[in-house]
Short mmCIF file of C-alpha atoms and ligand atoms in Angstrom, two decimals:
data_model
loop_
_atom_site.label_atom_id
_atom_site.label_comp_id
_atom_site.label_asym_id
_atom_site.label_seq_id
_atom_site.Cartn_x
_atom_site.Cartn_y
_atom_site.Cartn_z
CA MET A 609 0.00 0.00 0.00
CA GLN A 610 1.29 3.45 -0.90
CA LYS A 611 2.23 5.62 2.13
CA LYS A 612 -0.09 8.63 2.55
CA LYS A 613 1.66 11.90 1.74
CA LEU A 614 1.75 14.01 4.89
CA GLY A 615 0.96 17.73 4.91
CA PHE A 616 3.68 20.37 5.29
CA ASP A 617 2.87 21.21 8.93
CA THR A 618 2.83 17.51 9.87
CA LEU A 619 6.24 17.03 8.22
CA LEU A 620 7.60 19.96 10.27
CA VAL A 621 6.82 18.10 13.49
CA HIS A 622 7.23 14.41 12.59
CA GLU A 623 9.35 13.74 9.50
CA GLY A 624 12.52 11.72 10.01
CA TYR A 625 11.87 10.57 13.58
CA GLU A 626 9.99 7.76 15.30
CA PRO A 627 10.32 7.40 19.10
CA ASP A 628 13.36 5.20 19.44
CA SER A 629 12.68 1.62 20.49
CA GLN A 630 15.10 1.63 23.46
CA THR A 631 13.93 4.75 25.29
CA ASN A 632 10.58 5.67 23.66
CA SER A 633 11.86 9.26 23.74
CA CYS A 634 9.13 11.34 22.16
CA ALA A 635 11.32 14.36 21.38
CA VAL A 636 14.37 13.97 19.13
CA PRO A 637 17.39 13.19 21.37
CA ILE A 638 20.72 15.01 21.07
CA TYR A 639 23.09 12.22 20.03
CA SER A 640 26.25 13.83 21.32
CA THR A 641 28.71 11.19 20.19
CA THR A 642 31.67 11.22 17.86
CA ALA A 643 31.60 7.53 17.00
CA TYR A 644 29.40 4.41 16.77
CA ALA A 645 30.16 0.85 17.87
CA PHE A 646 30.27 -1.52 14.88
CA GLU A 647 28.76 -4.97 15.42
CA ASN A 648 31.93 -6.61 14.12
CA THR A 649 34.66 -5.99 11.54
CA GLU A 650 32.47 -7.19 8.67
CA HIS A 651 29.76 -4.66 9.70
CA ALA A 652 32.41 -1.92 9.74
CA ARG A 653 33.71 -2.92 6.31
CA SER A 654 30.24 -2.98 4.74
CA LEU A 655 29.37 0.47 6.15
CA PHE A 656 32.60 1.94 4.80
CA MET A 657 31.84 0.38 1.40
CA LEU A 658 28.30 1.91 1.42
CA GLU A 659 26.85 -1.60 1.10
CA GLN A 660 24.38 -0.70 3.85
CA ASP A 661 23.24 2.48 5.61
CA GLY A 662 24.51 3.22 9.09
CA ASN A 663 26.58 5.51 11.23
CA ILE A 664 30.36 5.54 10.96
CA TYR A 665 31.71 8.77 12.45
CA SER A 666 30.03 12.09 13.31
CA ARG A 667 32.10 14.16 10.90
CA MET A 668 30.05 12.51 8.15
CA MET A 669 26.74 11.56 9.83
CA ASN A 670 24.96 11.82 13.16
CA PRO A 671 21.46 10.63 14.15
CA THR A 672 20.27 14.09 15.33
CA CYS A 673 21.58 15.73 12.13
CA ASP A 674 19.96 12.88 10.20
CA VAL A 675 16.49 13.86 11.50
CA LEU A 676 17.09 17.48 10.46
CA GLU A 677 18.34 16.34 7.05
CA ARG A 678 15.34 14.08 6.41
CA ARG A 679 12.91 16.74 7.60
CA VAL A 680 14.29 19.57 5.43
CA ALA A 681 14.64 17.22 2.42
CA ALA A 682 10.94 16.33 2.77
CA LEU A 683 9.89 19.97 3.19
CA GLU A 684 11.76 20.94 0.02
CA GLY A 685 10.61 17.85 -1.90
CA GLY A 686 14.16 16.51 -2.25
CA VAL A 687 15.64 13.01 -2.16
CA GLY A 688 18.24 13.78 0.52
CA ALA A 689 20.00 16.52 2.42
CA LEU A 690 23.22 17.28 4.26
CA ALA A 691 23.53 19.49 7.36
CA THR A 692 26.63 21.69 7.51
CA SER A 693 28.27 23.97 10.07
CA SER A 694 26.97 27.18 8.43
CA GLY A 695 25.25 28.46 5.31
CA HIS A 696 28.66 29.38 3.91
CA ALA A 697 29.89 25.82 4.44
CA ALA A 698 26.80 24.58 2.55
CA MET A 699 27.65 26.83 -0.40
CA VAL A 700 31.39 26.16 -0.49
CA MET A 701 31.01 22.39 -0.19
CA THR A 702 28.34 22.39 -2.92
CA PHE A 703 30.74 24.27 -5.21
CA PHE A 704 33.60 21.87 -4.38
CA ASN A 705 31.30 18.94 -5.21
CA LEU A 706 30.77 20.36 -8.71
CA MET A 707 33.85 22.37 -9.60
CA SER A 708 37.62 22.39 -9.57
CA ALA A 709 40.33 24.64 -11.05
CA GLY A 710 39.44 25.69 -14.59
CA ASP A 711 35.68 25.39 -14.06
CA GLU A 712 33.17 28.25 -14.03
CA LEU A 713 30.02 29.25 -12.16
CA VAL A 714 27.35 31.64 -13.41
CA SER A 715 25.80 33.50 -10.48
CA ALA A 716 23.15 36.16 -10.04
CA LYS A 717 24.97 39.34 -9.03
CA SER A 718 22.30 40.48 -6.58
CA ILE A 719 22.98 38.05 -3.70
CA TYR A 720 24.37 38.04 -0.15
CA GLY A 721 27.61 40.08 -0.07
CA GLY A 722 29.54 37.35 1.76
CA ALA A 723 28.73 34.97 -1.08
CA VAL A 724 29.86 37.49 -3.71
CA ASN A 725 33.10 37.99 -1.81
CA MET A 726 33.70 34.26 -1.38
CA MET A 727 32.98 33.64 -5.07
CA SER A 728 35.03 36.49 -6.47
CA LYS A 729 38.02 36.14 -4.12
CA THR A 730 38.27 32.66 -2.56
CA LEU A 731 36.90 30.62 -5.49
CA ALA A 732 39.08 32.72 -7.83
CA GLN A 733 42.16 31.85 -5.71
CA LEU A 734 41.35 28.18 -6.33
CA GLY A 735 41.08 28.72 -10.10
CA ILE A 736 37.26 28.73 -10.28
CA LYS A 737 35.88 31.66 -12.27
CA VAL A 738 32.51 33.20 -11.41
CA ASN A 739 30.55 35.20 -13.99
CA PHE A 740 28.04 37.52 -12.33
CA VAL A 741 24.86 38.19 -14.30
CA ASP A 742 21.56 40.01 -13.97
CA SER A 743 18.97 37.61 -12.54
CA ASP A 744 16.18 39.84 -13.95
CA ASP A 745 17.35 38.68 -17.39
CA PRO A 746 17.37 34.85 -17.58
CA GLU A 747 19.04 35.03 -21.00
CA SER A 748 22.13 36.58 -19.35
CA PHE A 749 22.77 33.13 -17.79
CA ARG A 750 22.85 31.58 -21.27
CA ALA A 751 25.14 34.32 -22.57
CA ALA A 752 27.65 33.65 -19.76
CA THR A 753 27.68 29.86 -20.30
CA ASN A 754 30.58 28.05 -21.95
CA GLU A 755 32.07 24.53 -21.97
CA HIS A 756 33.60 25.12 -18.49
CA THR A 757 30.32 26.12 -16.81
CA LYS A 758 29.30 23.70 -14.04
CA ALA A 759 26.41 25.42 -12.26
CA TYR A 760 24.04 28.39 -12.09
CA PHE A 761 23.42 30.07 -8.71
CA ILE A 762 20.52 32.27 -7.54
CA GLU A 763 18.85 33.38 -4.32
CA THR A 764 15.07 32.89 -4.46
CA ILE A 765 14.56 36.16 -2.54
CA ALA A 766 17.86 37.96 -2.78
CA ASN A 767 19.72 39.43 0.19
CA PRO A 768 19.43 42.41 0.65
CA MET A 769 17.35 43.92 -2.20
CA ALA A 770 14.67 41.18 -2.26
CA ASP A 771 15.01 40.62 -6.02
CA VAL A 772 12.85 37.68 -7.13
CA PRO A 773 14.34 35.74 -10.05
CA ASP A 774 12.16 33.77 -12.47
CA ILE A 775 13.28 30.33 -11.31
CA ALA A 776 11.53 28.30 -14.03
CA ALA A 777 13.01 30.44 -16.82
CA ILE A 778 16.55 30.18 -15.43
CA ALA A 779 16.15 26.43 -14.74
CA ALA A 780 15.02 25.85 -18.34
CA ILE A 781 18.19 27.49 -19.70
CA ALA A 782 20.32 25.56 -17.20
CA HIS A 783 18.81 22.23 -18.26
CA GLU A 784 19.07 22.99 -22.00
CA ASN A 785 22.80 23.24 -21.33
CA GLY A 786 23.05 20.18 -19.04
CA ILE A 787 23.81 22.40 -16.03
CA PRO A 788 22.29 22.16 -12.51
CA LEU A 789 20.56 25.17 -10.94
CA ILE A 790 21.50 25.88 -7.32
CA ALA A 791 18.94 27.99 -5.42
CA ASP A 792 19.62 29.57 -2.03
CA ASN A 793 16.19 29.48 -0.39
CA THR A 794 17.24 30.99 2.95
CA ILE A 795 14.94 34.04 2.96
CA ALA A 796 11.86 32.37 1.45
CA THR A 797 12.09 29.00 3.25
CA PRO A 798 10.11 26.01 1.91
CA TYR A 799 6.97 27.36 3.60
CA LEU A 800 6.80 30.28 1.15
CA LEU A 801 8.52 28.73 -1.87
CA ARG A 802 9.74 25.29 -2.93
CA PRO A 803 12.32 25.92 -5.69
CA ALA A 804 12.26 22.25 -6.81
CA GLU A 805 8.70 22.86 -8.09
CA TYR A 806 10.17 25.44 -10.49
CA GLY A 807 13.10 23.29 -11.64
CA ALA A 808 15.92 23.98 -9.17
CA ASP A 809 18.19 20.95 -8.71
CA ILE A 810 20.09 21.79 -5.53
CA ILE A 811 18.80 23.95 -2.67
CA ILE A 812 20.93 25.71 -0.09
CA HIS A 813 19.93 27.16 3.26
CA SER A 814 21.62 29.15 5.93
CA SER A 815 19.58 27.44 8.68
CA THR A 816 21.11 30.11 10.96
CA LYS A 817 18.21 32.24 9.71
CA PHE A 818 14.49 31.41 9.38
CA LEU A 819 14.71 27.59 9.58
CA CYS A 820 15.99 27.85 13.15
CA GLY A 821 14.28 31.19 13.54
CA ASN A 822 15.45 32.35 16.94
CA GLY A 823 19.01 33.42 16.25
CA SER A 824 20.65 30.83 18.48
CA ALA A 825 22.37 28.23 16.27
CA MET A 826 24.64 28.52 13.22
CA GLY A 827 24.00 25.95 10.52
CA GLY A 828 23.51 25.23 6.86
CA ILE A 829 21.78 22.59 4.80
CA VAL A 830 22.07 21.36 1.23
CA VAL A 831 19.09 19.58 -0.37
CA ASP A 832 19.44 17.37 -3.43
CA CYS A 833 16.18 17.54 -5.41
CA GLY A 834 17.15 14.33 -7.22
CA SER A 835 16.12 15.83 -10.57
CA PHE A 836 19.43 16.42 -12.29
CA LYS A 837 20.71 13.88 -14.85
CA TRP A 838 24.32 13.19 -13.89
CA LEU A 839 24.57 9.85 -15.71
CA GLY A 840 26.50 10.25 -18.97
CA ASN A 841 26.55 14.07 -18.66
CA PRO A 842 29.80 15.14 -20.39
CA ARG A 843 30.12 18.23 -18.15
CA PHE A 844 30.51 15.99 -15.09
CA PRO A 845 33.13 13.29 -15.72
CA GLU A 846 33.85 13.11 -11.97
CA PHE A 847 30.30 11.80 -11.40
CA ASN A 848 30.71 9.26 -14.21
CA LYS A 849 34.10 7.70 -13.54
CA PRO A 850 35.50 5.77 -10.58
CA ASP A 851 36.36 8.06 -7.62
CA PRO A 852 39.92 7.10 -6.61
CA SER A 853 39.32 8.69 -3.18
CA TYR A 854 36.37 6.36 -2.52
CA LYS A 855 37.49 2.90 -3.64
CA GLY A 856 36.56 3.57 -7.25
CA LEU A 857 32.89 4.42 -6.63
CA ASN A 858 31.05 5.63 -9.78
CA TYR A 859 28.45 7.97 -8.25
CA ALA A 860 26.07 8.44 -11.20
CA GLN A 861 26.00 4.73 -12.01
CA ALA A 862 25.81 3.38 -8.46
CA LEU A 863 23.59 6.02 -6.83
CA GLY A 864 21.27 7.40 -9.52
CA GLU A 865 19.14 10.26 -8.18
CA ARG A 866 21.19 10.35 -4.95
CA ALA A 867 24.54 10.79 -6.72
CA PHE A 868 25.07 14.46 -5.79
CA ILE A 869 24.17 14.25 -2.10
CA THR A 870 26.12 10.99 -1.58
CA LYS A 871 29.28 12.43 -3.19
CA LEU A 872 28.83 15.58 -1.09
CA ARG A 873 28.83 13.50 2.10
CA THR A 874 31.28 10.72 1.37
CA HIS A 875 33.88 12.80 -0.43
CA ILE A 876 33.52 16.54 0.23
CA LEU A 877 32.20 16.57 3.83
CA ARG A 878 34.63 13.79 4.73
CA ASP A 879 37.56 15.91 3.45
CA ILE A 880 36.45 19.45 4.36
CA GLY A 881 34.87 18.44 7.69
CA ALA A 882 32.42 21.37 8.05
CA CYS A 883 29.76 19.18 9.72
CA GLN A 884 26.89 20.42 11.89
CA SER A 885 26.98 19.62 15.60
CA ALA A 886 24.21 17.44 17.04
CA PHE A 887 23.34 20.25 19.45
CA ASN A 888 22.87 22.83 16.69
CA ALA A 889 20.79 20.37 14.66
CA TRP A 890 18.60 19.84 17.75
CA VAL A 891 18.19 23.61 18.35
CA THR A 892 17.27 24.02 14.68
CA LEU A 893 14.71 21.20 14.92
CA GLN A 894 13.01 23.01 17.85
CA GLY A 895 12.66 26.14 15.74
CA LEU A 896 11.69 24.29 12.59
CA GLU A 897 8.55 22.85 14.18
CA THR A 898 6.91 26.31 14.09
CA LEU A 899 8.15 27.39 10.63
CA SER A 900 4.68 27.76 9.09
CA LEU A 901 3.32 29.86 11.95
CA ARG A 902 6.42 32.03 12.00
CA MET A 903 6.76 32.64 8.25
CA LYS A 904 3.11 33.64 8.07
CA LYS A 905 3.65 36.25 10.82
CA HIS A 906 7.05 37.37 9.43
CA SER A 907 5.38 37.97 6.05
CA GLU A 908 2.43 39.83 7.61
CA ASN A 909 4.80 42.07 9.55
CA GLY A 910 6.98 42.47 6.42
CA LEU A 911 4.05 43.70 4.36
CA ALA A 912 2.60 45.96 7.09
CA VAL A 913 5.96 47.72 7.60
CA ALA A 914 6.54 48.03 3.82
CA LYS A 915 3.13 49.71 3.42
CA PHE A 916 3.82 52.00 6.38
CA LEU A 917 7.26 53.01 5.08
CA GLN A 918 5.93 53.63 1.58
CA ALA A 919 3.50 56.22 2.98
CA GLN A 920 6.16 58.22 4.89
CA PRO A 921 7.42 61.51 3.40
CA ALA A 922 10.99 60.78 4.63
CA VAL A 923 11.15 57.52 2.65
CA GLU A 924 12.35 57.57 -0.95
CA GLN A 925 11.79 53.95 -1.97
CA VAL A 926 10.82 50.57 -0.50
CA TYR A 927 11.98 47.37 -2.21
CA TYR A 928 9.48 44.72 -1.10
CA PRO A 929 8.14 42.17 -3.61
CA GLY A 930 4.83 42.01 -1.73
CA LEU A 931 4.04 45.64 -2.56
CA GLU A 932 1.93 46.27 -5.66
CA SER A 933 4.42 48.96 -6.67
CA SER A 934 7.30 46.41 -6.77
CA ARG A 935 8.62 45.38 -10.19
CA TYR A 936 8.61 41.80 -8.80
CA HIS A 937 4.97 41.89 -7.70
CA ALA A 938 3.59 39.72 -10.53
CA LEU A 939 6.37 37.14 -10.13
CA ALA A 940 5.99 37.20 -6.35
CA GLN A 941 2.28 36.44 -6.70
CA LYS A 942 3.18 33.34 -8.72
CA GLN A 943 6.25 32.13 -6.79
CA LEU A 944 5.39 33.48 -3.33
CA PRO A 945 1.60 33.20 -3.01
CA LEU A 946 1.71 32.81 0.81
CA GLY A 947 3.83 35.92 1.43
CA SER A 948 7.14 37.56 0.62
CA SER A 949 9.03 37.00 3.90
CA SER A 950 10.38 39.94 5.89
CA VAL A 951 13.85 40.84 4.61
CA TYR A 952 14.18 43.81 2.25
CA CYS A 953 15.61 47.28 1.85
CA PHE A 954 14.45 50.86 1.78
CA ASP A 955 16.08 54.22 1.08
CA LEU A 956 15.47 57.39 3.07
CA LYS A 957 15.70 60.77 1.40
CA GLY A 958 19.10 62.18 2.34
CA GLY A 959 21.08 58.93 2.07
CA ARG A 960 23.76 57.89 4.52
CA ASP A 961 23.28 60.73 7.06
CA THR A 962 19.55 60.17 7.50
CA ALA A 963 20.07 56.38 7.55
CA THR A 964 22.57 56.77 10.40
CA VAL A 965 20.18 58.92 12.47
CA PHE A 966 17.31 56.53 11.74
CA CYS A 967 19.20 53.37 12.77
CA ASP A 968 20.76 54.99 15.84
CA SER A 969 17.33 56.23 17.00
CA LEU A 970 15.69 52.80 16.97
CA LYS A 971 15.02 51.30 20.38
CA LEU A 972 13.13 48.01 19.86
CA LEU A 973 14.81 47.15 16.55
CA LYS A 974 18.49 46.32 16.97
CA ILE A 975 21.36 46.99 14.54
CA VAL A 976 22.51 43.46 13.75
CA ALA A 977 24.43 41.64 10.99
CA ASN A 978 21.85 38.88 10.80
CA LEU A 979 18.37 38.22 9.47
CA GLY A 980 15.55 35.73 9.89
CA ASP A 981 15.40 36.09 13.67
CA SER A 982 12.32 36.32 15.90
CA ARG A 983 13.62 39.82 16.79
CA SER A 984 13.30 42.70 14.30
CA MET A 985 16.62 44.12 13.17
CA VAL A 986 18.20 46.56 10.75
CA SER A 987 21.59 47.06 9.14
CA CYS A 988 23.17 49.15 6.40
CA PRO A 989 24.50 46.56 3.90
CA ALA A 990 27.09 48.98 2.45
CA VAL A 991 28.93 49.12 5.80
CA THR A 992 28.13 45.60 7.11
CA THR A 993 27.11 42.47 5.19
CA HIS A 994 28.11 43.85 1.77
CA SER A 995 31.05 46.01 2.89
CA GLN A 996 33.66 43.95 1.00
CA LEU A 997 32.00 44.76 -2.34
CA SER A 998 33.46 47.52 -4.50
CA ASP A 999 31.48 50.72 -5.13
CA GLU A 1000 30.79 49.43 -8.67
CA GLN A 1001 29.51 46.07 -7.35
CA LEU A 1002 27.23 47.87 -4.88
CA ALA A 1003 25.91 50.25 -7.54
CA ALA A 1004 25.29 47.35 -9.93
CA VAL A 1005 22.80 45.83 -7.48
CA ASN A 1006 21.28 49.15 -6.42
CA ILE A 1007 22.74 49.23 -2.88
CA ARG A 1008 23.41 52.86 -1.97
CA PRO A 1009 25.62 54.06 0.93
CA GLY A 1010 22.48 54.78 2.99
CA THR A 1011 20.31 51.81 1.96
CA ILE A 1012 18.77 50.20 5.05
CA ARG A 1013 18.03 46.48 5.25
CA ILE A 1014 15.28 45.41 7.57
CA SER A 1015 14.40 41.95 8.89
CA LEU A 1016 11.04 41.96 10.62
CA GLY A 1017 10.61 39.62 13.55
CA LEU A 1018 7.59 38.31 15.39
CA GLU A 1019 6.83 41.20 17.73
CA ASN A 1020 3.43 42.96 17.80
CA ILE A 1021 3.16 45.07 14.68
CA GLU A 1022 2.01 48.10 16.72
CA ASP A 1023 5.29 48.09 18.69
CA ILE A 1024 7.42 47.71 15.53
CA LEU A 1025 5.59 50.57 13.79
CA GLU A 1026 5.81 52.81 16.84
CA ASP A 1027 9.59 52.31 17.02
CA ILE A 1028 10.07 52.94 13.30
CA GLY A 1029 7.74 55.96 13.50
CA GLN A 1030 9.67 57.59 16.35
CA ALA A 1031 13.00 57.00 14.55
CA LEU A 1032 11.58 58.65 11.42
CA LYS A 1033 10.56 61.65 13.56
CA GLU A 1034 14.23 61.99 14.58
CA VAL A 1035 15.14 62.01 10.88
CA GLU A 1036 12.55 64.74 10.20
CA LYS A 1037 14.19 66.92 12.90
CA MET A 1038 17.52 66.96 10.99
N1 PLP B 1871 22.72 32.73 2.24
C1 PLP B 1871 22.13 33.89 2.54
C2 PLP B 1871 20.97 34.36 1.71
C3 PLP B 1871 22.58 34.67 3.62
O1 PLP B 1871 21.98 35.84 3.90
C4 PLP B 1871 23.68 34.20 4.39
C5 PLP B 1871 24.19 34.98 5.52
O2 PLP B 1871 23.72 36.07 5.82
C6 PLP B 1871 24.28 32.98 4.03
C7 PLP B 1871 23.77 32.26 2.97
C8 PLP B 1871 25.44 32.45 4.81
O3 PLP B 1871 24.97 31.83 5.95
P1 PLP B 1871 25.79 31.63 7.31
O4 PLP B 1871 25.91 32.99 7.93
O5 PLP B 1871 24.97 30.67 8.09
O6 PLP B 1871 27.13 31.09 6.94
#
């Protein structure tokens, strides 16, 4: 009999865990162990040879992380997932799984500044070239593609300007060229948007943000949607020939739709070692249970503040895809029907000076280099999260010296609006 497909909210609470038979523990335990006792040497050998599933060593797998991985994979509609020590680790290990010196990545230019910096400096140091393109123009991905291209990269709601790329259009160009599309879904989360439904092949999260949701545990997660055809793909010989670092395993042939995520774990995570701790996976699981309730409220607060800001004389522009005035509004209605999350930017008239007075006058909202927290927070990307970008790179994605990024939390909307209102009054006094 076919297993009934569970609803999203049920998956949030149950997927990947059954009370364990020894303790009947109802909540997911924190398996704080580095290693696992093998039954005998033959059991050890067969686990190392991937002949059967099981735990070997916590750098590569851990039962608490396993629950988180299964849960997020199910929420995103993927075939498997891998928890990592941070969102950055998720990105870097994904790139290492696909690319080496001489290879190229095509990335949207309007993305998290730390990712731009890592791509243009650290990947470049390793001989991997990144071509930055305009995600508003899917054809620019095709134009930047050549025989060395190994992946396309986008953020489904971009940090900080909340650009919304047309995922299906970019995925179609990727697949015409035999290239996987990687989508960072950190700001949308699978509650608001499931990129696999639009053709993304690999999904990345900084679980530090909304998945955990309370700002108390660093983490990342990579989801393999199982859709990409690795077998026989001439762009990916390393998936189609024996891996000398894993006893000659041929990933595409032996693992089919799980080729990417298995290679990521057995080869890249084994060698890089940026694993998630059992404790952080457990903290993230506590937050994850309430994802639907939280994202609904984050999006309501996001929209209410965007409407409020738009009506203020001191405000020049608000960049929120949920606003009817946004150039992404039509796309957001299609890709983000449940809401547009709560991370976006706005500009005050007067630029950097007014932005400084505004931010310094806030009392409830804190100035923080983070987003996706239960607390509301602001930052100026040009001097914080995107400060390593050149003036040209900032201008190319519309970030001005005084642009303010906001991340609305879960507080009462009246209190958030009162705090923003009193800070705007300070700006008006200038
Ligand atoms: N992806 C996005 C969209 C982000 O905003 C960030 C960090 O702000 C990251 C990835 C990196 O995540 P982490 O800080 O967990 O390494």
